[in-house]
Amino acid sequence: MKYPLEDRCREFADRTIIYCRQLPTDVVTRELVRQLVRSAGSVAANYFEANESLSKKDFLFHLRIARKEAKESELWLYFLRPMEKNSSTNRELQKEANELLRIFTAIIKKSE
């Protein structure tokens, strides 16, 4: 069964928020979580925006931002790894961020 990319982006943001709520709260973690939630949400928001774009240029612009935000999400997840006792969720989210990044890259290359 095909998994629509919009759903996948939305699910990535949802799972990231759920993951972040389970992390311990301290000065460092709070800032990392804030950055991660913003970048993961931006992946979905920019992909949705790309699908509603009025021109190819606008489409590519939003896809590039979604790709950038997926890469940024990977970084914040990397920094949060030590905060989680069992980092399986973190690894899954890092993998998904990387897969989304690669999908966006492929779409951009095909569309140029």
A tleap script that builds the chain and sets N, CA, C and O, in Angstrom:
source leaprc.protein.ff14SB
mol = sequence {
  NMET LYS TYR PRO LEU GLU ASP ARG CYS ARG
  GLU PHE ALA ASP ARG THR ILE ILE TYR CYS
  ARG GLN LEU PRO THR ASP VAL VAL THR ARG
  GLU LEU VAL ARG GLN LEU VAL ARG SER ALA
  GLY SER VAL ALA ALA ASN TYR PHE GLU ALA
  ASN GLU SER LEU SER LYS LYS ASP PHE LEU
  PHE HIE LEU ARG ILE ALA ARG LYS GLU ALA
  LYS GLU SER GLU LEU TRP LEU TYR PHE LEU
  ARG PRO MET GLU LYS ASN SER SER THR ASN
  ARG GLU LEU GLN LYS GLU ALA ASN GLU LEU
  LEU ARG ILE PHE THR ALA ILE ILE LYS LYS
  SER CGLU
}
set mol.1.N position { 0.838 -1.185 0.000 }
set mol.1.CA position { 0.000 0.000 0.000 }
set mol.1.C position { 0.882 1.247 0.000 }
set mol.1.O position { 1.881 1.320 0.715 }
set mol.2.N position { 0.501 2.201 -0.797 }
set mol.2.CA position { 1.220 3.472 -0.845 }
set mol.2.C position { 0.923 4.294 0.399 }
set mol.2.O position { -0.199 4.308 0.905 }
set mol.3.N position { 1.948 4.972 0.875 }
set mol.3.CA position { 1.806 5.833 2.051 }
set mol.3.C position { 2.000 7.256 1.567 }
set mol.3.O position { 3.136 7.675 1.344 }
set mol.4.N position { 0.911 8.021 1.396 }
set mol.4.CA position { 1.034 9.374 0.850 }
set mol.4.C position { 2.042 10.211 1.642 }
set mol.4.O position { 2.091 10.155 2.871 }
set mol.5.N position { 2.834 10.978 0.915 }
set mol.5.CA position { 3.892 11.765 1.534 }
set mol.5.C position { 3.335 12.809 2.497 }
set mol.5.O position { 3.962 13.095 3.517 }
set mol.6.N position { 2.183 13.379 2.199 }
set mol.6.CA position { 1.572 14.334 3.138 }
set mol.6.C position { 1.312 13.665 4.482 }
set mol.6.O position { 1.603 14.231 5.536 }
set mol.7.N position { 0.759 12.452 4.435 }
set mol.7.CA position { 0.490 11.718 5.673 }
set mol.7.C position { 1.786 11.393 6.403 }
set mol.7.O position { 1.865 11.475 7.629 }
set mol.8.N position { 2.773 11.033 5.647 }
set mol.8.CA position { 4.069 10.681 6.237 }
set mol.8.C position { 4.704 11.887 6.933 }
set mol.8.O position { 5.265 11.753 8.020 }
set mol.9.N position { 4.617 13.049 6.316 }
set mol.9.CA position { 5.151 14.279 6.920 }
set mol.9.C position { 4.380 14.642 8.183 }
set mol.9.O position { 4.973 15.014 9.195 }
set mol.10.N position { 3.071 14.533 8.119 }
set mol.10.CA position { 2.230 14.831 9.287 }
set mol.10.C position { 2.546 13.860 10.425 }
set mol.10.O position { 2.670 14.263 11.581 }
set mol.11.N position { 2.675 12.590 10.085 }
set mol.11.CA position { 2.986 11.564 11.083 }
set mol.11.C position { 4.363 11.806 11.712 }
set mol.11.O position { 4.541 11.597 12.912 }
set mol.12.N position { 5.325 12.241 10.916 }
set mol.12.CA position { 6.656 12.559 11.440 }
set mol.12.C position { 6.557 13.669 12.488 }
set mol.12.O position { 7.159 13.570 13.558 }
set mol.13.N position { 5.813 14.704 12.189 }
set mol.13.CA position { 5.643 15.807 13.146 }
set mol.13.C position { 4.912 15.325 14.401 }
set mol.13.O position { 5.308 15.664 15.516 }
set mol.14.N position { 3.853 14.542 14.226 }
set mol.14.CA position { 3.095 14.017 15.372 }
set mol.14.C position { 3.971 13.149 16.272 }
set mol.14.O position { 3.989 13.323 17.490 }
set mol.15.N position { 4.693 12.218 15.661 }
set mol.15.CA position { 5.547 11.311 16.439 }
set mol.15.C position { 6.665 12.066 17.144 }
set mol.15.O position { 7.072 11.701 18.247 }
set mol.16.N position { 7.156 13.112 16.506 }
set mol.16.CA position { 8.208 13.920 17.122 }
set mol.16.C position { 7.684 14.626 18.368 }
set mol.16.O position { 8.367 14.670 19.391 }
set mol.17.N position { 6.493 15.170 18.289 }
set mol.17.CA position { 5.899 15.852 19.446 }
set mol.17.C position { 5.681 14.867 20.595 }
set mol.17.O position { 5.986 15.175 21.747 }
set mol.18.N position { 5.158 13.698 20.283 }
set mol.18.CA position { 4.943 12.669 21.311 }
set mol.18.C position { 6.274 12.276 21.952 }
set mol.18.O position { 6.369 12.149 23.172 }
set mol.19.N position { 7.294 12.086 21.128 }
set mol.19.CA position { 8.634 11.749 21.623 }
set mol.19.C position { 9.155 12.843 22.555 }
set mol.19.O position { 9.679 12.545 23.628 }
set mol.20.N position { 9.016 14.083 22.158 }
set mol.20.CA position { 9.541 15.204 22.946 }
set mol.20.C position { 8.855 15.326 24.297 }
set mol.20.O position { 9.483 15.726 25.277 }
set mol.21.N position { 7.592 14.991 24.357 }
set mol.21.CA position { 6.856 15.065 25.630 }
set mol.21.C position { 7.362 14.049 26.649 }
set mol.21.O position { 7.137 14.207 27.849 }
set mol.22.N position { 8.043 13.011 26.178 }
set mol.22.CA position { 8.534 11.961 27.071 }
set mol.22.C position { 9.943 12.238 27.594 }
set mol.22.O position { 10.433 11.515 28.462 }
set mol.23.N position { 10.586 13.257 27.085 }
set mol.23.CA position { 11.959 13.553 27.492 }
set mol.23.C position { 11.997 14.306 28.816 }
set mol.23.O position { 11.065 15.039 29.147 }
set mol.24.N position { 13.081 14.122 29.573 }
set mol.24.CA position { 13.228 14.902 30.805 }
set mol.24.C position { 13.375 16.385 30.472 }
set mol.24.O position { 13.868 16.748 29.404 }
set mol.25.N position { 12.946 17.222 31.389 }
set mol.25.CA position { 12.995 18.659 31.138 }
set mol.25.C position { 14.100 19.304 31.967 }
set mol.25.O position { 14.115 19.206 33.194 }
set mol.26.N position { 15.014 19.956 31.281 }
set mol.26.CA position { 16.016 20.797 31.934 }
set mol.26.C position { 16.347 21.935 30.978 }
set mol.26.O position { 15.756 22.025 29.902 }
set mol.27.N position { 17.260 22.786 31.345 }
set mol.27.CA position { 17.571 23.974 30.539 }
set mol.27.C position { 18.020 23.593 29.127 }
set mol.27.O position { 17.573 24.195 28.151 }
set mol.28.N position { 18.891 22.608 29.015 }
set mol.28.CA position { 19.420 22.207 27.706 }
set mol.28.C position { 18.352 21.498 26.891 }
set mol.28.O position { 18.111 21.846 25.735 }
set mol.29.N position { 17.718 20.511 27.488 }
set mol.29.CA position { 16.709 19.731 26.769 }
set mol.29.C position { 15.570 20.612 26.273 }
set mol.29.O position { 15.080 20.428 25.159 }
set mol.30.N position { 15.156 21.552 27.084 }
set mol.30.CA position { 14.045 22.434 26.710 }
set mol.30.C position { 14.330 23.143 25.383 }
set mol.30.O position { 13.460 23.208 24.514 }
set mol.31.N position { 15.535 23.667 25.227 }
set mol.31.CA position { 15.883 24.387 23.993 }
set mol.31.C position { 15.986 23.433 22.802 }
set mol.31.O position { 15.524 23.755 21.708 }
set mol.32.N position { 16.588 22.265 23.012 }
set mol.32.CA position { 16.704 21.283 21.931 }
set mol.32.C position { 15.323 20.813 21.476 }
set mol.32.O position { 15.067 20.681 20.280 }
set mol.33.N position { 14.446 20.565 22.431 }
set mol.33.CA position { 13.080 20.129 22.117 }
set mol.33.C position { 12.341 21.219 21.348 }
set mol.33.O position { 11.654 20.935 20.367 }
set mol.34.N position { 12.479 22.442 21.786 }
set mol.34.CA position { 11.813 23.560 21.097 }
set mol.34.C position { 12.255 23.618 19.633 }
set mol.34.O position { 11.428 23.767 18.733 }
set mol.35.N position { 13.545 23.501 19.409 }
set mol.35.CA position { 14.073 23.549 18.040 }
set mol.35.C position { 13.576 22.359 17.216 }
set mol.35.O position { 13.201 22.511 16.053 }
set mol.36.N position { 13.578 21.176 17.831 }
set mol.36.CA position { 13.140 19.975 17.119 }
set mol.36.C position { 11.666 20.052 16.738 }
set mol.36.O position { 11.302 19.738 15.605 }
set mol.37.N position { 10.825 20.463 17.664 }
set mol.37.CA position { 9.386 20.556 17.373 }
set mol.37.C position { 9.144 21.547 16.235 }
set mol.37.O position { 8.313 21.302 15.360 }
set mol.38.N position { 9.857 22.644 16.249 }
set mol.38.CA position { 9.697 23.640 15.175 }
set mol.38.C position { 10.139 23.083 13.820 }
set mol.38.O position { 9.433 23.242 12.823 }
set mol.39.N position { 11.300 22.433 13.781 }
set mol.39.CA position { 11.796 21.939 12.494 }
set mol.39.C position { 10.949 20.779 11.972 }
set mol.39.O position { 10.675 20.710 10.774 }
set mol.40.N position { 10.529 19.867 12.854 }
set mol.40.CA position { 9.695 18.741 12.415 }
set mol.40.C position { 8.337 19.230 11.909 }
set mol.40.O position { 7.830 18.733 10.903 }
set mol.41.N position { 7.757 20.193 12.600 }
set mol.41.CA position { 6.494 20.766 12.138 }
set mol.41.C position { 6.649 21.498 10.823 }
set mol.41.O position { 5.742 21.502 9.990 }
set mol.42.N position { 7.797 22.114 10.643 }
set mol.42.CA position { 8.066 22.858 9.412 }
set mol.42.C position { 8.240 21.935 8.209 }
set mol.42.O position { 7.945 22.326 7.079 }
set mol.43.N position { 8.715 20.717 8.442 }
set mol.43.CA position { 8.805 19.734 7.352 }
set mol.43.C position { 7.410 19.541 6.766 }
set mol.43.O position { 7.210 19.664 5.558 }
set mol.44.N position { 6.451 19.237 7.634 }
set mol.44.CA position { 5.074 19.008 7.183 }
set mol.44.C position { 4.471 20.271 6.584 }
set mol.44.O position { 3.874 20.225 5.508 }
set mol.45.N position { 4.623 21.388 7.269 }
set mol.45.CA position { 4.016 22.642 6.800 }
set mol.45.C position { 4.527 23.028 5.418 }
set mol.45.O position { 3.743 23.437 4.562 }
set mol.46.N position { 5.813 22.905 5.193 }
set mol.46.CA position { 6.370 23.301 3.901 }
set mol.46.C position { 6.041 22.310 2.798 }
set mol.46.O position { 5.889 22.708 1.643 }
set mol.47.N position { 5.927 21.026 3.127 }
set mol.47.CA position { 5.503 20.082 2.102 }
set mol.47.C position { 4.046 20.346 1.718 }
set mol.47.O position { 3.702 20.320 0.536 }
set mol.48.N position { 3.198 20.599 2.704 }
set mol.48.CA position { 1.803 20.937 2.411 }
set mol.48.C position { 1.738 22.196 1.550 }
set mol.48.O position { 0.973 22.263 0.587 }
set mol.49.N position { 2.542 23.185 1.903 }
set mol.49.CA position { 2.589 24.447 1.149 }
set mol.49.C position { 3.055 24.201 -0.286 }
set mol.49.O position { 2.524 24.797 -1.223 }
set mol.50.N position { 4.040 23.331 -0.457 }
set mol.50.CA position { 4.541 23.010 -1.803 }
set mol.50.C position { 3.426 22.420 -2.662 }
set mol.50.O position { 3.321 22.733 -3.848 }
set mol.51.N position { 2.608 21.581 -2.071 }
set mol.51.CA position { 1.519 20.956 -2.825 }
set mol.51.C position { 0.435 21.938 -3.236 }
set mol.51.O position { -0.356 21.648 -4.133 }
set mol.52.N position { 0.390 23.085 -2.597 }
set mol.52.CA position { -0.603 24.108 -2.935 }
set mol.52.C position { 0.014 25.279 -3.701 }
set mol.52.O position { -0.638 26.301 -3.911 }
set mol.53.N position { 1.255 25.128 -4.110 }
set mol.53.CA position { 1.947 26.247 -4.766 }
set mol.53.C position { 1.328 26.558 -6.127 }
set mol.53.O position { 0.724 25.703 -6.775 }
set mol.54.N position { 1.500 27.803 -6.527 }
set mol.54.CA position { 0.910 28.274 -7.777 }
set mol.54.C position { 1.882 28.221 -8.946 }
set mol.54.O position { 1.491 28.417 -10.097 }
set mol.55.N position { 3.140 27.956 -8.652 }
set mol.55.CA position { 4.132 27.883 -9.723 }
set mol.55.C position { 5.174 26.828 -9.382 }
set mol.55.O position { 5.309 26.410 -8.233 }
set mol.56.N position { 5.899 26.413 -10.401 }
set mol.56.CA position { 6.972 25.444 -10.205 }
set mol.56.C position { 8.051 26.024 -9.290 }
set mol.56.O position { 8.602 25.322 -8.442 }
set mol.57.N position { 8.343 27.301 -9.471 }
set mol.57.CA position { 9.357 27.973 -8.649 }
set mol.57.C position { 8.958 27.937 -7.171 }
set mol.57.O position { 9.784 27.641 -6.308 }
set mol.58.N position { 7.701 28.237 -6.888 }
set mol.58.CA position { 7.197 28.212 -5.517 }
set mol.58.C position { 7.212 26.786 -4.963 }
set mol.58.O position { 7.559 26.571 -3.801 }
set mol.59.N position { 6.838 25.825 -5.789 }
set mol.59.CA position { 6.859 24.410 -5.409 }
set mol.59.C position { 8.261 23.995 -4.971 }
set mol.59.O position { 8.441 23.410 -3.903 }
set mol.60.N position { 9.249 24.304 -5.805 }
set mol.60.CA position { 10.635 23.945 -5.489 }
set mol.60.C position { 11.144 24.684 -4.258 }
set mol.60.O position { 11.887 24.122 -3.453 }
set mol.61.N position { 10.747 25.939 -4.114 }
set mol.61.CA position { 11.154 26.731 -2.955 }
set mol.61.C position { 10.712 26.049 -1.656 }
set mol.61.O position { 11.510 25.884 -0.734 }
set mol.62.N position { 9.448 25.660 -1.590 }
set mol.62.CA position { 8.926 25.041 -0.368 }
set mol.62.C position { 9.488 23.637 -0.156 }
set mol.62.O position { 9.697 23.222 0.984 }
set mol.63.N position { 9.732 22.908 -1.235 }
set mol.63.CA position { 10.353 21.590 -1.089 }
set mol.63.C position { 11.770 21.709 -0.544 }
set mol.63.O position { 12.193 20.899 0.280 }
set mol.64.N position { 12.496 22.711 -1.001 }
set mol.64.CA position { 13.860 22.916 -0.492 }
set mol.64.C position { 13.847 23.267 0.993 }
set mol.64.O position { 14.716 22.828 1.747 }
set mol.65.N position { 12.875 24.047 1.403 }
set mol.65.CA position { 12.768 24.371 2.832 }
set mol.65.C position { 12.410 23.108 3.620 }
set mol.65.O position { 12.973 22.870 4.688 }
set mol.66.N position { 11.487 22.303 3.109 }
set mol.66.CA position { 11.120 21.051 3.786 }
set mol.66.C position { 12.342 20.145 3.920 }
set mol.66.O position { 12.549 19.520 4.960 }
set mol.67.N position { 13.143 20.079 2.871 }
set mol.67.CA position { 14.373 19.268 2.908 }
set mol.67.C position { 15.332 19.799 3.971 }
set mol.67.O position { 15.898 19.029 4.746 }
set mol.68.N position { 15.509 21.112 4.002 }
set mol.68.CA position { 16.395 21.748 4.986 }
set mol.68.C position { 15.908 21.466 6.409 }
set mol.68.O position { 16.712 21.179 7.295 }
set mol.69.N position { 14.611 21.547 6.626 }
set mol.69.CA position { 14.048 21.311 7.955 }
set mol.69.C position { 14.170 19.841 8.363 }
set mol.69.O position { 14.356 19.545 9.543 }
set mol.70.N position { 14.068 18.925 7.408 }
set mol.70.CA position { 14.268 17.501 7.715 }
set mol.70.C position { 15.705 17.261 8.170 }
set mol.70.O position { 15.959 16.513 9.115 }
set mol.71.N position { 16.632 17.908 7.482 }
set mol.71.CA position { 18.044 17.777 7.864 }
set mol.71.C position { 18.286 18.376 9.249 }
set mol.71.O position { 19.023 17.809 10.056 }
set mol.72.N position { 17.666 19.514 9.518 }
set mol.72.CA position { 17.798 20.146 10.829 }
set mol.72.C position { 17.189 19.258 11.918 }
set mol.72.O position { 17.744 19.149 13.011 }
set mol.73.N position { 16.068 18.633 11.625 }
set mol.73.CA position { 15.440 17.725 12.592 }
set mol.73.C position { 16.379 16.577 12.946 }
set mol.73.O position { 16.476 16.178 14.107 }
set mol.74.N position { 17.062 16.054 11.947 }
set mol.74.CA position { 18.052 15.000 12.195 }
set mol.74.C position { 19.102 15.453 13.201 }
set mol.74.O position { 19.480 14.695 14.094 }
set mol.75.N position { 19.567 16.675 13.058 }
set mol.75.CA position { 20.589 17.218 13.952 }
set mol.75.C position { 20.075 17.324 15.387 }
set mol.75.O position { 20.754 16.898 16.321 }
set mol.76.N position { 18.882 17.890 15.568 }
set mol.76.CA position { 18.336 18.030 16.922 }
set mol.76.C position { 18.090 16.659 17.545 }
set mol.76.O position { 18.313 16.475 18.742 }
set mol.77.N position { 17.640 15.711 16.758 }
set mol.77.CA position { 17.451 14.350 17.266 }
set mol.77.C position { 18.780 13.743 17.705 }
set mol.77.O position { 18.850 13.057 18.725 }
set mol.78.N position { 19.816 13.996 16.942 }
set mol.78.CA position { 21.153 13.509 17.306 }
set mol.78.C position { 21.565 14.062 18.671 }
set mol.78.O position { 22.069 13.321 19.515 }
set mol.79.N position { 21.354 15.341 18.883 }
set mol.79.CA position { 21.725 15.962 20.156 }
set mol.79.C position { 20.880 15.443 21.326 }
set mol.79.O position { 21.342 15.426 22.467 }
set mol.80.N position { 19.657 15.026 21.044 }
set mol.80.CA position { 18.766 14.550 22.106 }
set mol.80.C position { 18.951 13.071 22.445 }
set mol.80.O position { 18.401 12.595 23.438 }
set mol.81.N position { 19.705 12.353 21.650 }
set mol.81.CA position { 19.894 10.914 21.885 }
set mol.81.C position { 20.299 10.570 23.313 }
set mol.81.O position { 19.712 9.664 23.904 }
set mol.82.N position { 21.285 11.261 23.889 }
set mol.82.CA position { 21.702 10.896 25.255 }
set mol.82.C position { 20.623 11.133 26.320 }
set mol.82.O position { 20.730 10.609 27.429 }
set mol.83.N position { 19.604 11.902 26.002 }
set mol.83.CA position { 18.565 12.231 26.984 }
set mol.83.C position { 17.537 11.112 27.149 }
set mol.83.O position { 16.754 11.115 28.100 }
set mol.84.N position { 17.544 10.164 26.226 }
set mol.84.CA position { 16.536 9.106 26.223 }
set mol.84.C position { 17.170 7.806 26.709 }
set mol.84.O position { 18.250 7.434 26.251 }
set mol.85.N position { 16.510 7.115 27.630 }
set mol.85.CA position { 17.043 5.852 28.154 }
set mol.85.C position { 17.108 4.790 27.066 }
set mol.85.O position { 18.123 4.110 26.918 }
set mol.86.N position { 16.045 4.648 26.316 }
set mol.86.CA position { 16.011 3.701 25.205 }
set mol.86.C position { 15.859 4.529 23.938 }
set mol.86.O position { 14.783 5.058 23.658 }
set mol.87.N position { 16.929 4.639 23.181 }
set mol.87.CA position { 16.930 5.567 22.045 }
set mol.87.C position { 16.322 4.989 20.773 }
set mol.87.O position { 16.588 5.501 19.686 }
set mol.88.N position { 15.510 3.931 20.878 }
set mol.88.CA position { 14.918 3.350 19.673 }
set mol.88.C position { 13.972 4.332 18.980 }
set mol.88.O position { 13.960 4.405 17.751 }
set mol.89.N position { 13.195 5.073 19.732 }
set mol.89.CA position { 12.302 6.067 19.127 }
set mol.89.C position { 13.110 7.149 18.439 }
set mol.89.O position { 12.770 7.579 17.337 }
set mol.90.N position { 14.172 7.588 19.081 }
set mol.90.CA position { 15.044 8.600 18.497 }
set mol.90.C position { 15.622 8.096 17.178 }
set mol.90.O position { 15.620 8.814 16.177 }
set mol.91.N position { 16.116 6.862 17.181 }
set mol.91.CA position { 16.696 6.288 15.950 }
set mol.91.C position { 15.649 6.197 14.842 }
set mol.91.O position { 15.939 6.490 13.682 }
set mol.92.N position { 14.438 5.794 15.202 }
set mol.92.CA position { 13.358 5.705 14.208 }
set mol.92.C position { 13.052 7.077 13.610 }
set mol.92.O position { 12.866 7.205 12.400 }
set mol.93.N position { 13.001 8.091 14.455 }
set mol.93.CA position { 12.724 9.449 13.971 }
set mol.93.C position { 13.878 9.979 13.132 }
set mol.93.O position { 13.654 10.654 12.127 }
set mol.94.N position { 15.114 9.681 13.536 }
set mol.94.CA position { 16.266 10.094 12.722 }
set mol.94.C position { 16.212 9.435 11.349 }
set mol.94.O position { 16.477 10.076 10.332 }
set mol.95.N position { 15.867 8.153 11.331 }
set mol.95.CA position { 15.760 7.420 10.065 }
set mol.95.C position { 14.675 8.033 9.183 }
set mol.95.O position { 14.872 8.214 7.982 }
set mol.96.N position { 13.543 8.347 9.780 }
set mol.96.CA position { 12.440 8.939 9.016 }
set mol.96.C position { 12.820 10.315 8.482 }
set mol.96.O position { 12.509 10.644 7.337 }
set mol.97.N position { 13.491 11.121 9.303 }
set mol.97.CA position { 13.940 12.444 8.846 }
set mol.97.C position { 14.882 12.293 7.660 }
set mol.97.O position { 14.793 13.051 6.694 }
set mol.98.N position { 15.785 11.318 7.730 }
set mol.98.CA position { 16.724 11.094 6.633 }
set mol.98.C position { 16.008 10.613 5.380 }
set mol.98.O position { 16.339 11.037 4.273 }
set mol.99.N position { 15.034 9.737 5.546 }
set mol.99.CA position { 14.271 9.254 4.388 }
set mol.99.C position { 13.477 10.388 3.742 }
set mol.99.O position { 13.423 10.489 2.517 }
set mol.100.N position { 12.867 11.233 4.557 }
set mol.100.CA position { 12.136 12.381 4.010 }
set mol.100.C position { 13.085 13.305 3.257 }
set mol.100.O position { 12.758 13.793 2.176 }
set mol.101.N position { 14.253 13.542 3.829 }
set mol.101.CA position { 15.264 14.374 3.172 }
set mol.101.C position { 15.604 13.803 1.789 }
set mol.101.O position { 15.674 14.540 0.805 }
set mol.102.N position { 15.814 12.490 1.728 }
set mol.102.CA position { 16.164 11.850 0.448 }
set mol.102.C position { 15.004 11.892 -0.546 }
set mol.102.O position { 15.221 12.068 -1.745 }
set mol.103.N position { 13.790 11.733 -0.058 }
set mol.103.CA position { 12.612 11.815 -0.936 }
set mol.103.C position { 12.487 13.225 -1.510 }
set mol.103.O position { 12.281 13.395 -2.712 }
set mol.104.N position { 12.613 14.236 -0.645 }
set mol.104.CA position { 12.534 15.623 -1.119 }
set mol.104.C position { 13.631 15.911 -2.138 }
set mol.104.O position { 13.383 16.576 -3.144 }
set mol.105.N position { 14.833 15.421 -1.887 }
set mol.105.CA position { 15.948 15.627 -2.820 }
set mol.105.C position { 15.621 15.016 -4.180 }
set mol.105.O position { 15.868 15.634 -5.215 }
set mol.106.N position { 15.068 13.810 -4.178 }
set mol.106.CA position { 14.714 13.147 -5.437 }
set mol.106.C position { 13.627 13.920 -6.185 }
set mol.106.O position { 13.707 14.076 -7.403 }
set mol.107.N position { 12.629 14.398 -5.475 }
set mol.107.CA position { 11.553 15.174 -6.113 }
set mol.107.C position { 12.120 16.460 -6.707 }
set mol.107.O position { 11.774 16.837 -7.827 }
set mol.108.N position { 12.986 17.128 -5.960 }
set mol.108.CA position { 13.591 18.381 -6.440 }
set mol.108.C position { 14.395 18.122 -7.704 }
set mol.108.O position { 14.264 18.855 -8.684 }
set mol.109.N position { 15.226 17.088 -7.691 }
set mol.109.CA position { 16.056 16.776 -8.867 }
set mol.109.C position { 15.196 16.449 -10.081 }
set mol.109.O position { 15.505 16.870 -11.196 }
set mol.110.N position { 14.115 15.697 -9.869 }
set mol.110.CA position { 13.217 15.351 -10.978 }
set mol.110.C position { 12.481 16.567 -11.523 }
set mol.110.O position { 12.176 16.639 -12.714 }
set mol.111.N position { 12.202 17.515 -10.646 }
set mol.111.CA position { 11.391 18.677 -11.029 }
set mol.111.C position { 12.194 19.804 -11.660 }
set mol.111.O position { 11.623 20.687 -12.300 }
set mol.112.N position { 13.497 19.785 -11.489 }
set mol.112.CA position { 14.323 20.883 -12.026 }
set mol.112.C position { 14.541 20.738 -13.519 }
set mol.112.O position { 15.210 21.572 -14.129 }
savepdb mol mol.pdb
quit
